[in-house]
Short mmCIF file of N, CA and C in Angstrom, two decimals:
data_model
loop_
_atom_site.label_atom_id
_atom_site.label_comp_id
_atom_site.label_asym_id
_atom_site.label_seq_id
_atom_site.Cartn_x
_atom_site.Cartn_y
_atom_site.Cartn_z
N MET L 1 109.60 0.52 142.21
CA MET L 1 109.44 1.47 143.31
C MET L 1 108.55 2.60 142.82
N LYS L 2 107.52 2.88 143.56
CA LYS L 2 106.63 3.97 143.19
C LYS L 2 106.42 4.88 144.40
N PRO L 3 107.16 5.98 144.45
CA PRO L 3 106.99 6.90 145.58
C PRO L 3 105.66 7.64 145.49
N SER L 4 105.15 8.02 146.65
CA SER L 4 103.89 8.76 146.67
C SER L 4 104.12 10.26 146.47
N HIS L 5 105.27 10.74 146.92
CA HIS L 5 105.58 12.17 146.79
C HIS L 5 107.03 12.42 147.17
N ILE L 6 107.50 13.61 146.88
CA ILE L 6 108.82 14.01 147.37
C ILE L 6 108.64 14.35 148.84
N GLU L 7 109.32 13.60 149.70
CA GLU L 7 109.20 13.80 151.14
C GLU L 7 109.94 15.07 151.55
N HIS L 8 111.18 15.20 151.07
CA HIS L 8 111.93 16.42 151.34
C HIS L 8 113.12 16.53 150.40
N ILE L 9 113.67 17.73 150.37
CA ILE L 9 114.92 18.01 149.67
C ILE L 9 115.92 18.42 150.75
N GLY L 10 117.03 17.70 150.82
CA GLY L 10 118.06 17.97 151.82
C GLY L 10 119.10 18.93 151.27
N ILE L 11 119.39 19.98 152.05
CA ILE L 11 120.36 21.00 151.64
C ILE L 11 121.44 21.10 152.71
N ALA L 12 122.68 20.86 152.32
CA ALA L 12 123.81 20.95 153.24
C ALA L 12 124.18 22.41 153.45
N VAL L 13 124.32 22.80 154.71
CA VAL L 13 124.67 24.18 155.06
C VAL L 13 125.81 24.18 156.08
N SER L 14 126.60 25.24 156.06
CA SER L 14 127.70 25.36 157.02
C SER L 14 127.22 25.86 158.37
N ASN L 15 126.20 26.72 158.37
CA ASN L 15 125.72 27.30 159.61
C ASN L 15 124.19 27.23 159.62
N LEU L 16 123.66 26.37 160.48
CA LEU L 16 122.22 26.12 160.51
C LEU L 16 121.44 27.38 160.89
N GLU L 17 121.90 28.10 161.89
CA GLU L 17 121.17 29.30 162.33
C GLU L 17 121.07 30.33 161.22
N ASP L 18 122.18 30.56 160.51
CA ASP L 18 122.16 31.52 159.39
C ASP L 18 121.22 31.06 158.28
N ALA L 19 121.25 29.77 157.98
CA ALA L 19 120.41 29.25 156.90
C ALA L 19 118.93 29.32 157.29
N VAL L 20 118.61 28.97 158.54
CA VAL L 20 117.22 29.07 159.01
C VAL L 20 116.75 30.51 158.89
N SER L 21 117.58 31.45 159.33
CA SER L 21 117.23 32.86 159.25
C SER L 21 116.96 33.29 157.81
N PHE L 22 117.78 32.83 156.88
CA PHE L 22 117.60 33.15 155.47
C PHE L 22 116.23 32.67 154.98
N TYR L 23 115.89 31.40 155.21
CA TYR L 23 114.62 30.85 154.72
C TYR L 23 113.42 31.53 155.38
N GLU L 24 113.57 31.91 156.64
CA GLU L 24 112.47 32.58 157.32
C GLU L 24 112.30 34.02 156.82
N LYS L 25 113.41 34.75 156.67
CA LYS L 25 113.32 36.16 156.25
C LYS L 25 112.99 36.30 154.77
N VAL L 26 113.70 35.60 153.93
CA VAL L 26 113.57 35.79 152.49
C VAL L 26 112.30 35.15 151.94
N PHE L 27 111.97 33.94 152.40
CA PHE L 27 110.82 33.22 151.87
C PHE L 27 109.60 33.27 152.77
N GLY L 28 109.76 33.79 153.98
CA GLY L 28 108.64 33.85 154.91
C GLY L 28 108.22 32.49 155.44
N LEU L 29 109.12 31.51 155.37
CA LEU L 29 108.82 30.18 155.87
C LEU L 29 109.03 30.13 157.38
N LYS L 30 108.45 29.14 158.03
CA LYS L 30 108.60 28.97 159.47
C LYS L 30 109.28 27.62 159.72
N CYS L 31 110.42 27.66 160.39
CA CYS L 31 111.09 26.43 160.80
C CYS L 31 110.24 25.79 161.89
N TYR L 32 109.81 24.54 161.65
CA TYR L 32 108.93 23.90 162.63
C TYR L 32 109.63 22.82 163.45
N ASN L 33 110.86 22.46 163.10
CA ASN L 33 111.54 21.41 163.86
C ASN L 33 113.04 21.50 163.64
N ILE L 34 113.78 21.45 164.74
CA ILE L 34 115.24 21.33 164.71
C ILE L 34 115.58 20.15 165.60
N GLU L 35 116.41 19.25 165.07
CA GLU L 35 116.83 18.11 165.88
C GLU L 35 118.23 17.66 165.46
N GLU L 36 118.88 16.97 166.38
CA GLU L 36 120.20 16.42 166.11
C GLU L 36 120.07 14.91 165.96
N ILE L 37 120.69 14.39 164.91
CA ILE L 37 120.71 12.95 164.66
C ILE L 37 122.16 12.51 164.90
N ASP L 38 122.41 11.99 166.08
CA ASP L 38 123.78 11.68 166.50
C ASP L 38 124.50 10.71 165.58
N ASP L 39 123.82 9.61 165.19
CA ASP L 39 124.51 8.60 164.39
C ASP L 39 124.82 9.09 162.98
N GLN L 40 124.15 10.15 162.53
CA GLN L 40 124.44 10.71 161.21
C GLN L 40 125.32 11.96 161.31
N LYS L 41 125.64 12.35 162.55
CA LYS L 41 126.53 13.50 162.80
C LYS L 41 126.00 14.76 162.12
N VAL L 42 124.71 15.05 162.38
CA VAL L 42 124.06 16.16 161.70
C VAL L 42 122.99 16.79 162.59
N ARG L 43 122.81 18.08 162.42
CA ARG L 43 121.65 18.81 162.97
C ARG L 43 120.79 19.18 161.79
N THR L 44 119.48 19.05 161.97
CA THR L 44 118.56 19.33 160.88
C THR L 44 117.54 20.38 161.29
N ALA L 45 117.07 21.11 160.31
CA ALA L 45 115.96 22.06 160.49
C ALA L 45 115.01 21.85 159.33
N PHE L 46 113.70 21.88 159.63
CA PHE L 46 112.69 21.58 158.63
C PHE L 46 111.74 22.75 158.39
N PHE L 47 111.34 22.89 157.12
CA PHE L 47 110.34 23.86 156.67
C PHE L 47 109.36 23.12 155.77
N MET L 48 108.10 23.53 155.79
CA MET L 48 107.12 23.01 154.84
C MET L 48 106.96 24.00 153.70
N VAL L 49 106.97 23.49 152.49
CA VAL L 49 106.69 24.29 151.30
C VAL L 49 105.63 23.49 150.53
N GLY L 50 104.39 23.88 150.68
CA GLY L 50 103.31 23.07 150.12
C GLY L 50 103.28 21.75 150.85
N GLN L 51 103.37 20.65 150.11
CA GLN L 51 103.38 19.33 150.72
C GLN L 51 104.79 18.75 150.84
N THR L 52 105.79 19.52 150.47
CA THR L 52 107.17 19.07 150.49
C THR L 52 107.94 19.79 151.57
N LYS L 53 108.86 19.09 152.18
CA LYS L 53 109.71 19.69 153.20
C LYS L 53 111.06 20.08 152.61
N ILE L 54 111.64 21.11 153.19
CA ILE L 54 113.04 21.44 152.98
C ILE L 54 113.75 21.06 154.26
N GLU L 55 114.80 20.27 154.15
CA GLU L 55 115.60 19.86 155.31
C GLU L 55 116.98 20.49 155.18
N LEU L 56 117.31 21.38 156.10
CA LEU L 56 118.66 21.93 156.15
C LEU L 56 119.51 21.01 157.01
N LEU L 57 120.72 20.73 156.57
CA LEU L 57 121.61 19.79 157.25
C LEU L 57 122.93 20.49 157.60
N GLU L 58 123.24 20.54 158.89
CA GLU L 58 124.51 21.09 159.34
C GLU L 58 125.30 19.96 160.00
N SER L 59 126.52 19.77 159.58
CA SER L 59 127.35 18.72 160.15
C SER L 59 127.75 19.05 161.58
N THR L 60 127.73 18.05 162.45
CA THR L 60 128.23 18.22 163.81
C THR L 60 129.64 17.66 163.94
N ASP L 61 130.18 17.12 162.84
CA ASP L 61 131.52 16.53 162.83
C ASP L 61 132.06 16.64 161.40
N PRO L 62 133.23 17.26 161.23
CA PRO L 62 133.76 17.40 159.87
C PRO L 62 133.98 16.07 159.16
N GLU L 63 134.08 14.98 159.92
CA GLU L 63 134.27 13.65 159.33
C GLU L 63 132.95 12.94 159.06
N GLY L 64 131.83 13.56 159.41
CA GLY L 64 130.52 12.98 159.12
C GLY L 64 130.18 13.14 157.65
N PRO L 65 129.14 12.47 157.17
CA PRO L 65 128.78 12.52 155.75
C PRO L 65 128.54 13.94 155.23
N VAL L 66 127.82 14.76 155.98
CA VAL L 66 127.53 16.12 155.51
C VAL L 66 128.78 16.99 155.59
N GLY L 67 129.59 16.80 156.63
CA GLY L 67 130.85 17.53 156.73
C GLY L 67 131.76 17.24 155.55
N LYS L 68 131.87 15.98 155.18
CA LYS L 68 132.69 15.59 154.03
C LYS L 68 132.10 16.13 152.73
N PHE L 69 130.78 16.10 152.62
CA PHE L 69 130.11 16.63 151.43
C PHE L 69 130.45 18.11 151.25
N ILE L 70 130.31 18.89 152.31
CA ILE L 70 130.58 20.34 152.23
C ILE L 70 132.05 20.59 151.92
N ALA L 71 132.95 19.82 152.53
CA ALA L 71 134.38 20.00 152.26
C ALA L 71 134.71 19.73 150.80
N LYS L 72 134.03 18.76 150.20
CA LYS L 72 134.31 18.37 148.82
C LYS L 72 133.56 19.22 147.80
N ARG L 73 132.28 19.52 148.07
CA ARG L 73 131.42 20.16 147.06
C ARG L 73 130.90 21.52 147.46
N GLY L 74 131.04 21.87 148.74
CA GLY L 74 130.47 23.13 149.22
C GLY L 74 129.01 22.95 149.60
N GLU L 75 128.41 24.02 150.07
CA GLU L 75 127.01 23.98 150.46
C GLU L 75 126.14 23.77 149.22
N GLY L 76 124.97 23.19 149.45
CA GLY L 76 124.04 23.03 148.34
C GLY L 76 123.17 21.80 148.51
N ILE L 77 122.46 21.46 147.46
CA ILE L 77 121.56 20.32 147.51
C ILE L 77 122.37 19.06 147.78
N HIS L 78 121.97 18.36 148.82
CA HIS L 78 122.67 17.15 149.26
C HIS L 78 121.94 15.89 148.77
N HIS L 79 120.60 15.87 148.90
CA HIS L 79 119.84 14.70 148.48
C HIS L 79 118.39 15.05 148.24
N ILE L 80 117.71 14.14 147.57
CA ILE L 80 116.27 14.22 147.41
C ILE L 80 115.69 12.96 148.04
N ALA L 81 114.60 13.15 148.79
CA ALA L 81 113.99 12.03 149.50
C ALA L 81 112.59 11.77 148.98
N PHE L 82 112.30 10.50 148.71
CA PHE L 82 111.00 10.08 148.24
C PHE L 82 110.29 9.29 149.34
N ALA L 83 109.00 9.53 149.52
CA ALA L 83 108.18 8.76 150.45
C ALA L 83 107.73 7.48 149.76
N VAL L 84 107.89 6.36 150.46
CA VAL L 84 107.49 5.06 149.92
C VAL L 84 106.74 4.27 150.98
N ARG L 85 106.02 3.29 150.52
CA ARG L 85 105.43 2.29 151.41
C ARG L 85 106.37 1.10 151.46
N ASP L 86 106.43 0.43 152.57
CA ASP L 86 107.21 -0.79 152.77
C ASP L 86 108.65 -0.62 152.29
N ILE L 87 109.39 0.15 153.05
CA ILE L 87 110.76 0.49 152.70
C ILE L 87 111.63 -0.76 152.54
N ASP L 88 111.39 -1.78 153.36
CA ASP L 88 112.17 -3.02 153.23
C ASP L 88 111.98 -3.65 151.85
N GLU L 89 110.74 -3.71 151.41
CA GLU L 89 110.45 -4.27 150.09
C GLU L 89 111.07 -3.40 148.99
N GLN L 90 111.03 -2.09 149.16
CA GLN L 90 111.58 -1.19 148.15
C GLN L 90 113.10 -1.34 148.04
N LEU L 91 113.77 -1.54 149.17
CA LEU L 91 115.22 -1.77 149.15
C LEU L 91 115.54 -3.09 148.45
N GLU L 92 114.74 -4.10 148.72
CA GLU L 92 114.94 -5.40 148.08
C GLU L 92 114.78 -5.28 146.57
N LYS L 93 113.73 -4.58 146.13
CA LYS L 93 113.50 -4.39 144.69
C LYS L 93 114.64 -3.60 144.06
N ALA L 94 115.07 -2.54 144.73
CA ALA L 94 116.17 -1.72 144.19
C ALA L 94 117.42 -2.58 144.01
N SER L 95 117.71 -3.41 144.99
CA SER L 95 118.87 -4.29 144.91
C SER L 95 118.73 -5.27 143.75
N GLU L 96 117.53 -5.81 143.57
CA GLU L 96 117.28 -6.74 142.46
C GLU L 96 117.49 -6.06 141.11
N TYR L 97 117.21 -4.75 141.04
CA TYR L 97 117.43 -3.99 139.80
C TYR L 97 118.88 -3.59 139.62
N GLY L 98 119.74 -3.96 140.56
CA GLY L 98 121.16 -3.66 140.44
C GLY L 98 121.56 -2.31 141.01
N VAL L 99 120.68 -1.67 141.76
CA VAL L 99 120.99 -0.38 142.38
C VAL L 99 121.93 -0.62 143.56
N ARG L 100 123.01 0.14 143.62
CA ARG L 100 123.91 0.07 144.78
C ARG L 100 123.23 0.75 145.96
N LEU L 101 123.22 0.06 147.08
CA LEU L 101 122.60 0.59 148.27
C LEU L 101 123.65 1.07 149.26
N ILE L 102 123.44 2.24 149.83
CA ILE L 102 124.26 2.68 150.95
C ILE L 102 123.75 1.98 152.20
N ASP L 103 122.43 1.87 152.32
CA ASP L 103 121.80 1.18 153.44
C ASP L 103 121.05 -0.04 152.91
N SER L 104 121.47 -1.22 153.34
CA SER L 104 120.76 -2.43 152.90
C SER L 104 119.52 -2.69 153.74
N SER L 105 119.41 -2.01 154.87
CA SER L 105 118.20 -2.07 155.68
C SER L 105 117.93 -0.68 156.23
N PRO L 106 116.68 -0.37 156.55
CA PRO L 106 116.35 0.97 157.01
C PRO L 106 116.95 1.28 158.38
N ARG L 107 117.12 2.57 158.62
CA ARG L 107 117.55 3.06 159.93
C ARG L 107 116.67 4.24 160.28
N LYS L 108 116.74 4.68 161.51
CA LYS L 108 115.92 5.81 161.95
C LYS L 108 116.57 7.12 161.51
N GLY L 109 115.74 7.99 160.96
CA GLY L 109 116.19 9.30 160.54
C GLY L 109 115.45 10.38 161.30
N ALA L 110 115.60 11.59 160.85
CA ALA L 110 114.93 12.74 161.46
C ALA L 110 113.42 12.52 161.43
N GLU L 111 112.76 13.11 162.37
CA GLU L 111 111.30 13.06 162.50
C GLU L 111 110.76 11.64 162.66
N GLY L 112 111.62 10.71 163.09
CA GLY L 112 111.18 9.35 163.33
C GLY L 112 110.92 8.50 162.10
N LEU L 113 111.32 8.99 160.93
CA LEU L 113 111.11 8.23 159.70
C LEU L 113 112.09 7.07 159.60
N ASP L 114 111.68 6.00 158.96
CA ASP L 114 112.59 4.94 158.56
C ASP L 114 113.19 5.38 157.23
N ILE L 115 114.51 5.37 157.14
CA ILE L 115 115.18 5.89 155.95
C ILE L 115 116.23 4.92 155.43
N ALA L 116 116.58 5.09 154.16
CA ALA L 116 117.68 4.36 153.55
C ALA L 116 118.14 5.17 152.34
N PHE L 117 119.43 5.09 152.06
CA PHE L 117 120.00 5.85 150.95
C PHE L 117 120.43 4.92 149.82
N LEU L 118 120.22 5.39 148.59
CA LEU L 118 120.68 4.72 147.38
C LEU L 118 121.94 5.44 146.92
N HIS L 119 122.93 4.68 146.50
CA HIS L 119 124.22 5.26 146.13
C HIS L 119 124.11 6.08 144.84
N PRO L 120 124.68 7.29 144.84
CA PRO L 120 124.59 8.15 143.65
C PRO L 120 125.25 7.54 142.41
N GLY L 121 126.15 6.57 142.60
CA GLY L 121 126.76 5.90 141.45
C GLY L 121 125.75 5.10 140.63
N SER L 122 124.60 4.81 141.23
CA SER L 122 123.55 4.06 140.53
C SER L 122 122.36 4.93 140.17
N THR L 123 122.41 6.22 140.52
CA THR L 123 121.23 7.08 140.36
C THR L 123 121.57 8.37 139.62
N SER L 124 122.40 8.25 138.61
CA SER L 124 122.79 9.40 137.78
C SER L 124 123.40 10.53 138.60
N GLY L 125 124.14 10.16 139.66
CA GLY L 125 124.88 11.15 140.44
C GLY L 125 124.08 11.83 141.54
N VAL L 126 122.83 11.42 141.75
CA VAL L 126 121.99 12.05 142.77
C VAL L 126 121.89 11.12 143.98
N LEU L 127 122.21 11.63 145.16
CA LEU L 127 122.00 10.86 146.38
C LEU L 127 120.49 10.83 146.64
N ILE L 128 119.93 9.63 146.65
CA ILE L 128 118.49 9.48 146.85
C ILE L 128 118.24 8.78 148.17
N GLU L 129 117.32 9.36 148.92
CA GLU L 129 116.87 8.77 150.17
C GLU L 129 115.44 8.30 149.97
N ILE L 130 115.14 7.11 150.47
CA ILE L 130 113.74 6.69 150.51
C ILE L 130 113.32 6.67 151.98
N CYS L 131 112.08 7.07 152.23
CA CYS L 131 111.57 7.24 153.59
C CYS L 131 110.22 6.58 153.74
N GLU L 132 110.01 6.04 154.92
CA GLU L 132 108.68 5.54 155.25
C GLU L 132 108.29 6.08 156.61
N ASP L 133 107.12 6.67 156.65
CA ASP L 133 106.55 7.17 157.89
C ASP L 133 105.53 6.16 158.36
N LYS L 134 105.90 5.35 159.33
CA LYS L 134 105.02 4.27 159.80
C LYS L 134 103.74 4.83 160.43
N LYS L 135 103.80 6.10 160.91
CA LYS L 135 102.63 6.70 161.53
C LYS L 135 101.64 7.21 160.50
N ARG L 136 102.14 7.56 159.32
CA ARG L 136 101.29 8.17 158.28
C ARG L 136 101.30 7.28 157.06
N GLN L 137 100.20 6.69 156.76
CA GLN L 137 100.08 5.88 155.55
C GLN L 137 99.31 6.68 154.50
N PHE L 138 99.81 6.69 153.29
CA PHE L 138 99.20 7.47 152.21
C PHE L 138 98.43 6.57 151.30
#
């Protein structure tokens, strides 16, 4: 697997509006997109920092993945996402290397990306997301 770049860093937050305000006031960043991803039980807000995005994640359900993460670990870095080509092939290769997959096939994520997660038990404790933007080829 050879990612082209870090697509985004996901940060779990308890209150999306407060967190957006912090990043805008303190860092002078501009939130360019807020959306809700129903099947992931999350609201997201995005900022660009150079060529990398910061994705703030607020749970819409305490039993959703981000809600459980915050209950167990508190707010903070939730995952790192890498941009890849041919996400299906990358998942197949990861599986062949013995990587535990949370998603054995891609699903739709924020901003229309195809996404899949690798289990932190196989990635030195880091939740890793791989993403493919079918509209943008690098």
